[in-house]
Short mmCIF file of C-alpha atoms in Angstrom, two decimals:
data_model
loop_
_atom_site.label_atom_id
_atom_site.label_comp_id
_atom_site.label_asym_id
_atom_site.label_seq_id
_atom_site.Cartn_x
_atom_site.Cartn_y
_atom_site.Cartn_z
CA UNK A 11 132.27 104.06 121.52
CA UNK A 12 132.53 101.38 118.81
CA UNK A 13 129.86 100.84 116.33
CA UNK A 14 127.77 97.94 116.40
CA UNK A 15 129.11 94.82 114.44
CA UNK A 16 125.98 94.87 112.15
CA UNK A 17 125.59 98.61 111.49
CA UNK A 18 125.86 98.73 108.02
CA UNK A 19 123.54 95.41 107.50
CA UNK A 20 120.95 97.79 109.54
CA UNK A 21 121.56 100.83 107.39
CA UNK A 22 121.17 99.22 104.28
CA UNK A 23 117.65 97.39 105.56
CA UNK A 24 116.28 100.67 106.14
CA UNK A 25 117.48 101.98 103.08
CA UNK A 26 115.84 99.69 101.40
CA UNK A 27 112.49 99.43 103.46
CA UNK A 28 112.34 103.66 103.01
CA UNK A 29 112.62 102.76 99.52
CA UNK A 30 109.60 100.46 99.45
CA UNK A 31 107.53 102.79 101.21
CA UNK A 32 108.14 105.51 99.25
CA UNK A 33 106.99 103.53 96.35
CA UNK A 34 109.60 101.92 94.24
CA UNK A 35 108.94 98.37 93.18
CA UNK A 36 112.19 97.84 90.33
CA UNK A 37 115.50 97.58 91.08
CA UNK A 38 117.76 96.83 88.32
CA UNK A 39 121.46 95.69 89.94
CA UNK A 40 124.44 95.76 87.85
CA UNK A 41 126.80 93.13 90.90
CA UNK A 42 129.69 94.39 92.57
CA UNK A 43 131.57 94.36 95.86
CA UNK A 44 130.77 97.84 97.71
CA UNK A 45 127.02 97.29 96.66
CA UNK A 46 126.86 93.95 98.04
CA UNK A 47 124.64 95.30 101.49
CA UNK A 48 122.70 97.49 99.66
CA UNK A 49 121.62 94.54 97.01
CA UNK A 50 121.43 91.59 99.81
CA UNK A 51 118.80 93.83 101.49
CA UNK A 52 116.92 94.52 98.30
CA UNK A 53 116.63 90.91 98.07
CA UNK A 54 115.17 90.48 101.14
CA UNK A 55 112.04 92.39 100.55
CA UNK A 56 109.20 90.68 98.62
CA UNK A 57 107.81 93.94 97.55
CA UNK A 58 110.95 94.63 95.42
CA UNK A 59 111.55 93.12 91.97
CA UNK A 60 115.34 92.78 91.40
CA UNK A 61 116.91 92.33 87.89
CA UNK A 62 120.43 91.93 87.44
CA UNK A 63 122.51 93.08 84.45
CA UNK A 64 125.87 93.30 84.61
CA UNK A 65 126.54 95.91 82.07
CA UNK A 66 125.85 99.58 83.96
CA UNK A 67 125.04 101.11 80.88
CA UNK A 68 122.53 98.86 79.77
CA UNK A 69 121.00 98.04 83.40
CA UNK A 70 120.52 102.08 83.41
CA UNK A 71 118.66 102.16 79.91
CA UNK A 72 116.71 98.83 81.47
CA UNK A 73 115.55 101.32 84.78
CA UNK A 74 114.52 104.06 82.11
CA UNK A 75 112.66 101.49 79.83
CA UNK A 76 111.07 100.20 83.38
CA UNK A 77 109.73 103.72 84.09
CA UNK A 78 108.32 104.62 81.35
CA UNK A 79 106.13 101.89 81.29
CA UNK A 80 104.91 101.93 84.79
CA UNK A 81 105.02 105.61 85.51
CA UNK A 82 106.72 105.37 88.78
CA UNK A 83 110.48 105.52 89.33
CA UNK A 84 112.86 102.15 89.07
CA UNK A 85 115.94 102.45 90.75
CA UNK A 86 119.64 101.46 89.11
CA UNK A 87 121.84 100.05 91.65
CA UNK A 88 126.01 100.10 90.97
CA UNK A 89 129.24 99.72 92.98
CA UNK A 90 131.45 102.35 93.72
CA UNK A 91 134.39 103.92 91.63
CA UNK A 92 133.56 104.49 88.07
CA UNK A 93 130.54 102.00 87.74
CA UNK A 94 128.38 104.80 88.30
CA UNK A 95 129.85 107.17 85.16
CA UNK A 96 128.34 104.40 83.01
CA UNK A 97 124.40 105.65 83.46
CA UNK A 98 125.41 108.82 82.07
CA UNK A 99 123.99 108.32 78.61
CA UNK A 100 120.48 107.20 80.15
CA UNK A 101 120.49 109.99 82.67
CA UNK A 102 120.81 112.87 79.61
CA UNK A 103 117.90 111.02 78.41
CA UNK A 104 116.05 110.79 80.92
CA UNK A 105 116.53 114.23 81.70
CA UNK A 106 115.44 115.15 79.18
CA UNK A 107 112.43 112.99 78.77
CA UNK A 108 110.99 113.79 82.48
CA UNK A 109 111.67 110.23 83.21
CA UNK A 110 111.87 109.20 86.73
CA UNK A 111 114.58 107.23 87.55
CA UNK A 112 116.78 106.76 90.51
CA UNK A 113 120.12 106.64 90.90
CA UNK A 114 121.81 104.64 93.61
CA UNK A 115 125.56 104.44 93.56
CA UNK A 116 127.54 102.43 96.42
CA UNK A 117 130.53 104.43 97.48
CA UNK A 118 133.57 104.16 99.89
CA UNK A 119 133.52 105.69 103.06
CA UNK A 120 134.46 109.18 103.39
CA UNK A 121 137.66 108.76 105.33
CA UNK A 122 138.65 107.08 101.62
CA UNK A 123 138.03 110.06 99.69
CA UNK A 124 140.44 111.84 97.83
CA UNK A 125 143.48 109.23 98.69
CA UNK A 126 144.01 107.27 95.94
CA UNK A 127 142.29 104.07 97.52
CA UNK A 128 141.10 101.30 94.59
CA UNK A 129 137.75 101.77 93.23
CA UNK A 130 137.28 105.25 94.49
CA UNK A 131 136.37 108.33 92.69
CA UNK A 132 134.50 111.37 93.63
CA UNK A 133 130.94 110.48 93.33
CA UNK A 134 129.55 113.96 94.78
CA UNK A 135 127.24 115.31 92.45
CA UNK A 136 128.69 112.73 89.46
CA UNK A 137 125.66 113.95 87.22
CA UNK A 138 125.75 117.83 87.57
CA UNK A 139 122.82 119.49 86.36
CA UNK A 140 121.25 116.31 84.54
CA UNK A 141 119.52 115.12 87.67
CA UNK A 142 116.83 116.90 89.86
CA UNK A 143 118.85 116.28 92.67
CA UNK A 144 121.73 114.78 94.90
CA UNK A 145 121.58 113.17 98.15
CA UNK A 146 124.80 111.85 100.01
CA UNK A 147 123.33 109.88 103.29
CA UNK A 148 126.88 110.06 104.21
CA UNK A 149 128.38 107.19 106.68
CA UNK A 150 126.45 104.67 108.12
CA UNK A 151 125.68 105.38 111.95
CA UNK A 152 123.54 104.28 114.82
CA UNK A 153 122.43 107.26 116.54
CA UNK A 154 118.15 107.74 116.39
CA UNK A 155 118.57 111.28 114.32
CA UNK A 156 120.34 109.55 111.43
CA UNK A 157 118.42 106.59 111.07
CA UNK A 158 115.66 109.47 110.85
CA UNK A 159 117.79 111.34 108.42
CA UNK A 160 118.04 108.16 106.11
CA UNK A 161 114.33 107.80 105.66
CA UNK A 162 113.82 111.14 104.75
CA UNK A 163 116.46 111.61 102.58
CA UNK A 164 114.93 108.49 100.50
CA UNK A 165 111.59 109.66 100.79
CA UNK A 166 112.98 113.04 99.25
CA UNK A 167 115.30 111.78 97.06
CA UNK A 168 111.81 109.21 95.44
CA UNK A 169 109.69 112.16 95.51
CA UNK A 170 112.34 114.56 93.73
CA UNK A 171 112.15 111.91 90.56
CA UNK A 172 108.27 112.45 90.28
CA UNK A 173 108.18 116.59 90.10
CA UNK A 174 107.44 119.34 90.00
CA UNK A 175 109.94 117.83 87.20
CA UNK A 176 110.24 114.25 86.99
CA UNK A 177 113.49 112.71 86.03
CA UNK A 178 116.12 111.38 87.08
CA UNK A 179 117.62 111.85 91.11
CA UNK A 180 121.02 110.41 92.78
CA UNK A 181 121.59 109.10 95.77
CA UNK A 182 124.99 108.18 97.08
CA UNK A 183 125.17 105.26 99.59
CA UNK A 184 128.62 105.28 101.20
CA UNK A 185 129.50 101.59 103.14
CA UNK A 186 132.68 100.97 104.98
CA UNK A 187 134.01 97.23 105.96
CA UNK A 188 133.28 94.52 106.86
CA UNK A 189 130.47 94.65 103.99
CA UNK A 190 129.18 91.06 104.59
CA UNK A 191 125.68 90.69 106.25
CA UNK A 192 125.83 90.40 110.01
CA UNK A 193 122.32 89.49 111.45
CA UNK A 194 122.21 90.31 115.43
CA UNK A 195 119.10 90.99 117.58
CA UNK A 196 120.26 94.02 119.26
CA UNK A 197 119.40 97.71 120.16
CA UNK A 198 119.98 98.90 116.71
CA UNK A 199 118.06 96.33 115.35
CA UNK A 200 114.72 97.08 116.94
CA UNK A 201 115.86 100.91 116.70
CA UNK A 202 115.32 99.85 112.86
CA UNK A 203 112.34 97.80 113.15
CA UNK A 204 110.45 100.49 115.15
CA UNK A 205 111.74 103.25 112.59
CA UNK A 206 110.43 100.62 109.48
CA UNK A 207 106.63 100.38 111.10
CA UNK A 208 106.53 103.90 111.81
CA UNK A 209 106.41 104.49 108.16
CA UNK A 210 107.16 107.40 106.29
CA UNK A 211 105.55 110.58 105.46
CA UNK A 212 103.25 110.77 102.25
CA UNK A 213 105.12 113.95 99.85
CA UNK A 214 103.75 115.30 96.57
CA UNK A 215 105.34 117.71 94.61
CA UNK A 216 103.34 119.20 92.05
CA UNK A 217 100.73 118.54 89.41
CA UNK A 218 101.41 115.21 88.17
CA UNK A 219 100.24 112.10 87.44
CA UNK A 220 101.54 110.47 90.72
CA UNK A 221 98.91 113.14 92.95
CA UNK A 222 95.84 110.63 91.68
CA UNK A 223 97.86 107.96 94.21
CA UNK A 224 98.63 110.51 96.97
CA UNK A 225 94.92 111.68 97.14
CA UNK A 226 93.98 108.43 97.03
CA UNK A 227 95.67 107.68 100.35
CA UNK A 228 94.64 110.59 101.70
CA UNK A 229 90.91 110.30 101.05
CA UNK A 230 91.05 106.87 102.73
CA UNK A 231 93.27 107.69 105.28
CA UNK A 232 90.45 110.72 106.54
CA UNK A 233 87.77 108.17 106.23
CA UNK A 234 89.41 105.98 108.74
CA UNK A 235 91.07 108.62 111.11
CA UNK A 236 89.22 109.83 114.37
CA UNK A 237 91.34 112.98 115.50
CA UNK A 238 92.45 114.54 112.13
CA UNK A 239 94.00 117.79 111.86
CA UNK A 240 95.34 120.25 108.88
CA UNK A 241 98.32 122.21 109.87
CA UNK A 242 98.54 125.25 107.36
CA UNK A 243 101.96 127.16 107.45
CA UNK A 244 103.88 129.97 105.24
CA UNK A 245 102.86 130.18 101.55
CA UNK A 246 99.92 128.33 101.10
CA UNK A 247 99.54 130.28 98.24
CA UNK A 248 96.10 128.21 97.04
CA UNK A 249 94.37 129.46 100.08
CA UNK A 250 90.63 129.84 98.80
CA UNK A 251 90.78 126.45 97.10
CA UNK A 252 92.40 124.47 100.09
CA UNK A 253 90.02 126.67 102.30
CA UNK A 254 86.75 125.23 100.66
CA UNK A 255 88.13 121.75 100.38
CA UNK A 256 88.75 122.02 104.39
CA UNK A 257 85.21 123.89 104.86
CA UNK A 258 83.73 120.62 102.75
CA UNK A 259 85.76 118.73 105.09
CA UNK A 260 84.68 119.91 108.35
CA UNK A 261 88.52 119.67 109.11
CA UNK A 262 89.55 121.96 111.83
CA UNK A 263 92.85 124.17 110.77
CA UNK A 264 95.61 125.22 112.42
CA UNK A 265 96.42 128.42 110.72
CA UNK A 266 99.48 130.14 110.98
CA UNK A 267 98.90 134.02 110.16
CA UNK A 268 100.63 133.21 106.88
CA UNK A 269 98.85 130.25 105.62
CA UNK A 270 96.12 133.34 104.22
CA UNK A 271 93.84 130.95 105.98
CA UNK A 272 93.28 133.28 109.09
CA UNK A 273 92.37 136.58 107.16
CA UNK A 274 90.18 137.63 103.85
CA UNK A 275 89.44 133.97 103.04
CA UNK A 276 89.13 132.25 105.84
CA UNK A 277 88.43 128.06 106.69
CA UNK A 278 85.44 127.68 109.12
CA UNK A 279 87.32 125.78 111.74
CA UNK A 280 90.81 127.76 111.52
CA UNK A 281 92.42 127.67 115.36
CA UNK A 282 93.74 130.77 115.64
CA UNK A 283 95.12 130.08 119.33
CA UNK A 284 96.53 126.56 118.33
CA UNK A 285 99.82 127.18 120.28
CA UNK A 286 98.24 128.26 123.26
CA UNK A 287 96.17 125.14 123.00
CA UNK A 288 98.30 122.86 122.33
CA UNK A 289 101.07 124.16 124.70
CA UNK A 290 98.39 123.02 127.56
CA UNK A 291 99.49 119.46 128.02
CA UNK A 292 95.97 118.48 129.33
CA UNK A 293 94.43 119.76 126.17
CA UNK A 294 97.33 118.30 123.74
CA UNK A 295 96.43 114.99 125.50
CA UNK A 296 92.99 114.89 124.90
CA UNK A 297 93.15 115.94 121.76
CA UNK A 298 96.23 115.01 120.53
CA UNK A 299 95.46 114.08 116.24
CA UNK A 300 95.91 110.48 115.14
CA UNK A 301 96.91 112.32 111.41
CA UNK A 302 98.20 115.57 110.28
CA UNK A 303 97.68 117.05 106.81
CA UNK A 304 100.75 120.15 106.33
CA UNK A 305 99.83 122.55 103.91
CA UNK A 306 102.26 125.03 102.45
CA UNK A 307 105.91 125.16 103.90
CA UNK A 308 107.05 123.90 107.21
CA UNK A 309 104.95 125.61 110.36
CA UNK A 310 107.17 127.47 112.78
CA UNK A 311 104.89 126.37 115.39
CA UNK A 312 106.80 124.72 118.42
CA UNK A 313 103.08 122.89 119.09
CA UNK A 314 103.37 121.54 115.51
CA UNK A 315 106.97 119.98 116.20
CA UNK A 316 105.64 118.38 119.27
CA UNK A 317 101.93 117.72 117.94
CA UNK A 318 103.48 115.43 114.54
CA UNK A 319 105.97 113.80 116.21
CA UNK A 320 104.95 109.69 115.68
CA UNK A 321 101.74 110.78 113.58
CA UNK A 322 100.93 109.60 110.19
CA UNK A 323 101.51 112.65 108.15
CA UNK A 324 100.39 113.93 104.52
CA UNK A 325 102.47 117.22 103.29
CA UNK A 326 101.33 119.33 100.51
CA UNK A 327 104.02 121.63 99.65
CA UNK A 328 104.63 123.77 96.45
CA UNK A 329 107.97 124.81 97.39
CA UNK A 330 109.39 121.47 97.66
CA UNK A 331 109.93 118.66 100.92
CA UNK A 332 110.41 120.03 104.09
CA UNK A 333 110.25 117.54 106.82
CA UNK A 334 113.08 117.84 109.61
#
C-alpha cells in the first residue's frame, strides 16, 4: 500500500506540535533543503519563536545562550549531511555546563544510508557521549503506533535535556521526497489532529528546577479532576513520603506489591485487588479515572494498560521515562 501524498507534511506537524507540548518555545534554524518540513511546520505554530542563522555553529551557541537564560531547552534545527557536525563545539559546552539544549538534525531516509548519496553521512549517535541521549524517529509512516511513537520519543527526548542531568539531547528526523508541503484533508490528517488534542504525558526526571512547573500542573490538574487515581508500580523507592502526600490527598492507590505502598508503610486508600476490579468491565466503567498519577517504574498491571489508555497522565519516575 502506498503512503499518503502528504505523509511527511503530517509527520513533521506532529513533530513539531509534541515539541510545543512538551515545552519548548525557541527554535533557532540554520535553512537548508532536507529540513525544509520540519522548519515550515515550526513556522506554523504561534507558540514557537523561530530565529534563523545561517551559520550552524553560531545558531548552536545562539540555542545555548537561549537556554541559559530561560531555563528551559531551545532547540537547534539543521539539514542533513555534515550541517549537524557544526554544533559540536556548543554541545561539549553544554555538556558540560548542564545546559539543556536540543538537537534536531534533518536526515535522509534510511534506504540512503551508507551509499554514497549527496548530503548524507551517518548521523546515528553524531555526538557520542556528549549528549544525554539519542533518538532516531526513524522514517516517516502512517500507521496509529508510530504516530504514537513520535510523540513520545519527543516528549522523552525534551525531558532527557532537563535531568536527572540537564544538557544537551539529539534527535534525528529522517524525511524522504517529495519534501514540499502537501496540505490534504484526509485520514492521516485527522489521525494527527486527534493525536495533537490528546496531548502528551507530563514527565519529570529528577530534582530540578523544571519540577516547580510539573507540580504546578499537577496541583491544578487534581483540583479540577473528578475520578483521579495514583497508580504506584516497581521501585517507588520514596514510599513513606509519596505515602503521606497520597494519605493528605485522600487519593486512592493502586499499589502493586512492589510500590512498598501495600506493606510496612502503607497509603490509606491502597487497592490491593485493583486488577480484579478493574478487570470487571461494569466496575472499570463506572469508575473509570479522568487522570492517572504513575509513580515509580511502569506497572505490570494489564488493568493499568487498559485503565490509562486516552487519560491525562502525570509520571513520576526516578529511573527514567517509561511510557509504551
Amino acid at each position: 500500500m502506498s503512503a499518503p501524498a502528504n505523509l511527511l507534511t503530517e509527520w513533521a506537524r506532529l513533530v513539531a506540535a509534541s515539541l510545543s507540548a512538551s515545552g519548548v518555545r525557541d527554535v533557532i534554524v540554520s535553512p537548508g533543503s532536507r529540513s525544509t518540513p520540519f522548519a515550515i511546520a515550526l513556522a506554523k505554530r504561534t507558540d514557537l519563536t523561530l530565529t534563523s542563522v545561517i551559520d550552524e555553529r553560531s545558531a548552536a551557541f545562539v540555542a545555548l545562550g537561549m537556554a541559559r537564560a530561560t531555563g528551559r531547552a531551545a532547540a537547534v534545527l539543521a539539514t542533513s549531511g555534515s550541517a549537524p557536525a557544526h554544533w559540536f563545539p556548543a554541545v561539549i559546552e553544554a555538556s558540560t555546563a548542564n545546559v539543556p539544549i536540543l538537537l534536531l538534525s534533518a536526515d535522509r531516509p534510511l534506504a540512503l544510508a551508507h551509499t554514497g548519496a549527496a548530503q548524507t553521512i551517518d548521523q546515528t549517535k553524531l555526538f557520542g557521549s556528549w549528549v544525554r541521549g539519542f533518538f532516531d524517529l526513524g522514517d516517516p509512516r502512517s500507521d496509529e503506533g508510530s504516530l504514537e511513537g513520535v510523540v513520545r520519543a519527543v516528549a522523552q527526548a525534551v525531558a532527557a535535556t532537563r535531568g536527572p542531568l540537564a544538557g544537551p539531547v539529539h534527535v534525528n528526523l529522517r524525511a524522504d521526497k517529495p519534501i514540499e508541503p502537501i496540505e490534504e484533508d484526509n485520514a492521516l490528517h485527522r489521525a494527527v489532529e486527534r493525536r495533537i488534542a490528546r496531548g502528551i504525558s507530563e514527565i519529570t526526571a529528577g530534582a530540578s528546577g523544571a519540577d516547580e512547573n510539573f507540580a504546578q500542573k499537577l496541583a491544578a490538574a487534581l483540583e479540577t479532576s473528578e475520578r483521579p487515581l495514583v497508580f504506584a508500580g516497581p521501585r517507588s523507592v520514596t514510599a513513606p513520603a509519596i505515602a503521606s502526600a497520597l494519605s493528605a490527598l485522600g487519593l486512592p492507590v493502586a499499589a502493586e506489591a512492589t510500590s512498598q505502598l501495600r506493606f510496612g508503610v502503607r497509603a490509606p486508600l491502597a487497592i490491593d485487588a485493583f486488577e480484579h476490579l478493574f478487570s470487571c468491565a461494569s466496575f472499570a466503567s463506572r469508575n473509570a479515572p479522568d487522570l492517572v498519577v504513575q509513580v515509580g517504574s511502569l506497572p505490570t498491571s494489564q488493568a493499568y494498560a487498559s485503565v490509562a489508555v486516552g487519560v491525562r497522565r502525570f509520571v513520576l519516575d526516578a529511573g527514567g521515562v517509561r511510557d509504551p
